[in-house]
Amino acid sequence: MSDRLGVRKTYKLYLGGTFPRSESGRSYSVSGASGEFLANAALGSRKDVRDAVVAARAAFGGWSGATAYNRGQVLYRVAELLEGRRDQFAAEVATSEGLSAAEALRVVDAAVDRWVWYAGWTDKIAQVHGGANPVAGPYLNISTPEPTGVVGVVAPRESSLLGLVSVVAPAVATGNTTVVLASETRPLPAVTLAEVLATSDVPGGVINLITGRVAETAPRLASHRDVNAIDLTGAPADLATALEVAAADNLKRVLRRPPSEPDWTADPGLGRLTAYLETKTVWHPIGV
Amino acid sequence: MPFEYAPAPESRAVVDLRPSYGLFVDGEFTAGSGTFTTVNPATEEVLAEVAEAGPADVDRAVAAARRAFGPWSALPARERGKYLFRIARILQERSRELAVLESLDNGKPIRESRDVDIPLAAAYFFYYAGWADKLGYAGLGPDPRPLGVAGQVIPWNFPLLMLSWKIAPALATGNTVVLKPAETTPLTALLFAEICRQADLPPGVVNIVTGAGATGQALVSHPGIDKIAFTGSTEVGKQIARSVAGTSKKVTLELGGKAANIVFDDAPMDQAVEGIVNGIFFNQGHVCCAGSRLLVQESAYDEVLERLKRRLGTLRLGDPLDKNTDVGAINSAAQLDRIRELSDAGDAEGAERWSPPCALPDRGFWFPPTVFTGVTQAHRIAREEVFGPVLSVLTFRTPAEAVEKANNTPYGLSAGVWSDKGSRALWTASKLRAGVVWQNTFNRFDPASPFGGFKESGYGREGGRHGLEAYLDV
C-alpha cells in the first residue's frame, strides 16, 4: 500500500454544460452498497430544476435543428469516451450497486453498447417511424417524427449507469433536450457520465443532471410548464400518481412508472425513442 | 354584383326521423336513465328525443363491450376486416340519408356533409378494414395485441366523421367500443348503430351511449375500460389526463387549436384567398384545426385583405340543406354565446371588426363570417379558440417573425403556409410546432394521413399507420 493520500472528487450538478454546486449550498452523503461513505453529492433544489429547464430549453433549438447524422456522430463520440473510462465506471458501478468487478464491467460494456445502439438510430428513426402517405388526391403528404422538446427524466433508482444510459440516450438521440434526476442513492456514475458529456461534443444544456432527493425535485419537474414530457421510470411508487396528475397541467407526454425496474439488459425496442416524438404531417399540392 | 340564386334545397324525405331514440347496447336499442332533445340549429325545431345514459347504463354498455371483446378479438383478422368493409359499403349506400341527417342535426351545409363528412367517414372504414389482417406488418412488432374495451368521446363538429376516426381503427385492431356522441349531434351515431345491425356486426362490439358531459365522465372514469380516445376541448382533455393517473389506461387526446395560416408575399394569391376562406369558414369555423390566425406579410397585406373581403362578399349563409349554402348554422345556443363573447372581447380590446353584408335568418343560431384586423398577440381572439367563423388578422415582416408568432401559443395542432418558393415553404413547415402543416392548401383530411397535435393540442395520432398504435398494446 502506498501511503499517498488520494485526491477525492467533488461531485456536483451538471447544468448548461457547467458543473455548479447546488444553488442551495446543500449536499448529502452518498454511501456504497455495503454502507461505506463514498462522497457528499450536491443536494439539488427546486431552483436548480428551474435553471436546468432554462438550460435545456435554450439548447433545444440547436440540438433539434442539427442534422440527424451530426447528432449520431456526436453521440457516437460519447460512447468512445465512455469506453475510455471503462475502468472508472466499473469501479463506481461496483461500489454503488454492490456488484463484483466482473459483473460491473459487464454492466459498463452493456451501457457503452446501448449508447452506440441509440447513436445509430438518429438518422434512421424518421424512415422507420415516418414516410409518405398515399392520400386520395393530388398531394404530396409526408409524415416526419420531430422531437417533443424538453424531456424530464426521473432516472432508474437501481441501475445507476446502464439504466441511466437506457433512458437518457433515446431521448436525446431524436433531438430532445433533457433534465435528468439521477438515482438518489446511487448518483455517482451519473456525475461521472456528466464529465464524459462535458468533454464530448454534446452541446451544454442538452443533458442536464441533478442529484438529490427525488421526492423534492421530481414534483417541480412534473409541474414545470416549459417541460414537454416526463419519464417516471425511477419515480418513487408513492409519488408516481401525483407526478402524473401534475404533468397533466400542460399535457406532458408521460412515460409511466413500470411496476418494477425493467431488465435493462433486454432488447429495448423503439418505445423509448417514439415516446418523445411528435409526428408532423406536411401536405403540398401537386400540379403544373 | 351579387349573383341571384334560386333555392336548391336537398329533400328531407330521405331521412326517416323517429320521435325518440334509445341507447345502443349489446346490439339492442334500450331505454336510458332519462331523455333529452336534439334540435335543428338552423330552425330550433326539435328533431327527436334521445335517451340519456346514466352511470348504470354506461356500466351495461362497458359490460357488453367486455363480453364481446373475447370473441371479437379472437375472430380471424380477415373476418374482422370484412365486417368493416361491409360497414364502409353501407355508409356509401346510405350516404345521402346520412348527409341530410348530419346537416339537420349539426347545421352544416349539405355541400360539406355530402362531399366531405360522409365520403371521408366511409373512406376511414375502408382504410382501416384493410389493416385488420396486416397488423403484423405495421412496424409495431410481429403480433401486436388489442387493448380491450375502448371508451370514446367525440365532439359535435364532425359527428359521423369523428365516429369513423374512432371506431374504424379500434375495431380493425380487435378492440370493442363504447362511444358517446356529443349531446347536440347524436343522430348520425344512432343511425350508425342501425348500420352495424345491417352489417350483422356481433352484438356488443359497438355500443353507443348518448348524453352530455356527465355521461362522458362516467365512461372515461369507468374502471372497465382499457383505452380512452377523446376529441374535444383542451380543458376536458387535461381533466382526463389527470383522471387516468396511476391507472394503466392508454389515452389519446385530440384537443383544441389556434392555427396560424401564414401568407408570404410570394404566395399564389388566388389559391391563398380560397385557402384562407376554407381555413376559417369551412364548417362555420367549428374545426379544431381551423386557420383562425391569419399571419400576412406586411408587403402583401393590402392585397390580401382586399381580395379576402371581396371573396367573403360572395359567401352565402343560410339554410344548411340548400345546395348553394356556403355557411350554415352555429351548432348550439351555447356555442353562439361563446363566439359572441369572444368577438365582443375583440371589440373591447381594440381590434377592428368587419363582416360582409349578410342577412341572418330570424330563427336558429347564426353568426356572420367575421374578420378582425389590427389584432395583437395579446388579444383574446388571438389566443383563445373561438370555434366559430371568426378570423383574426396579424402581420409580420420576416419569415422568422412569422414562425415566432405562429408558435406563440400553447396549442400545436395545425398550421398553413402559403408561398410559391419551395425552400421557404419547407423551411417554415420545419420550424412550425404543429402536427399538421398545409402548404398552399388547408383543411385537407385523408384516412392515410396521421392527424394530431403538438403541445396542449393533445397526444397520439389518428389516421394512417400511426393511428393503429393508439389501439394496440405496443
PDB file of C-alpha atoms in Angstrom, chain A residues 146 280 282, chain B residues 262 264 396 398-400 402-404 406-407 415-419 421-434 437 439:
ATOM      1  CA  GLU A 146     -39.954  15.545 -34.563  1.00  0.00           C
ATOM      2  CA  LYS A 280     -45.705  16.188 -38.167  1.00  0.00           C
ATOM      3  CA  VAL A 282     -46.982  18.127 -44.262  1.00  0.00           C
TER       4      VAL A 282
ATOM      5  CA  ILE B 262     -49.101  32.206 -42.869  1.00  0.00           C
ATOM      6  CA  PHE B 264     -45.976  35.238 -47.645  1.00  0.00           C
ATOM      7  CA  PHE B 396     -45.247  40.014 -39.942  1.00  0.00           C
ATOM      8  CA  THR B 398     -39.677  38.313 -41.864  1.00  0.00           C
ATOM      9  CA  PRO B 399     -40.091  34.521 -42.008  1.00  0.00           C
ATOM     10  CA  ALA B 400     -38.515  34.277 -38.558  1.00  0.00           C
ATOM     11  CA  ALA B 402     -43.904  34.628 -38.797  1.00  0.00           C
ATOM     12  CA  VAL B 403     -42.643  31.430 -37.188  1.00  0.00           C
ATOM     13  CA  GLU B 404     -42.242  33.055 -33.796  1.00  0.00           C
ATOM     14  CA  ALA B 406     -47.204  31.183 -35.219  1.00  0.00           C
ATOM     15  CA  ASN B 407     -45.602  29.159 -32.419  1.00  0.00           C
ATOM     16  CA  ALA B 415     -50.752  25.451 -39.498  1.00  0.00           C
ATOM     17  CA  GLY B 416     -50.838  26.749 -43.046  1.00  0.00           C
ATOM     18  CA  VAL B 417     -48.037  28.141 -45.207  1.00  0.00           C
ATOM     19  CA  TRP B 418     -48.633  29.980 -48.467  1.00  0.00           C
ATOM     20  CA  SER B 419     -45.617  30.606 -50.692  1.00  0.00           C
ATOM     21  CA  LYS B 421     -40.989  29.379 -53.093  1.00  0.00           C
ATOM     22  CA  GLY B 422     -40.458  25.735 -52.192  1.00  0.00           C
ATOM     23  CA  SER B 423     -37.436  26.230 -49.959  1.00  0.00           C
ATOM     24  CA  ARG B 424     -39.192  28.949 -47.947  1.00  0.00           C
ATOM     25  CA  ALA B 425     -42.356  26.887 -47.509  1.00  0.00           C
ATOM     26  CA  LEU B 426     -40.387  23.817 -46.395  1.00  0.00           C
ATOM     27  CA  TRP B 427     -38.225  25.868 -44.022  1.00  0.00           C
ATOM     28  CA  THR B 428     -41.316  27.375 -42.466  1.00  0.00           C
ATOM     29  CA  ALA B 429     -43.027  23.998 -42.168  1.00  0.00           C
ATOM     30  CA  SER B 430     -39.966  22.563 -40.456  1.00  0.00           C
ATOM     31  CA  LYS B 431     -39.976  25.338 -37.837  1.00  0.00           C
ATOM     32  CA  LEU B 432     -43.695  25.203 -37.020  1.00  0.00           C
ATOM     33  CA  ARG B 433     -44.554  23.258 -33.887  1.00  0.00           C
ATOM     34  CA  ALA B 434     -47.740  21.740 -35.232  1.00  0.00           C
ATOM     35  CA  VAL B 437     -48.885  21.668 -41.856  1.00  0.00           C
ATOM     36  CA  GLN B 439     -48.585  24.172 -47.706  1.00  0.00           C
TER      37      GLN B 439
END
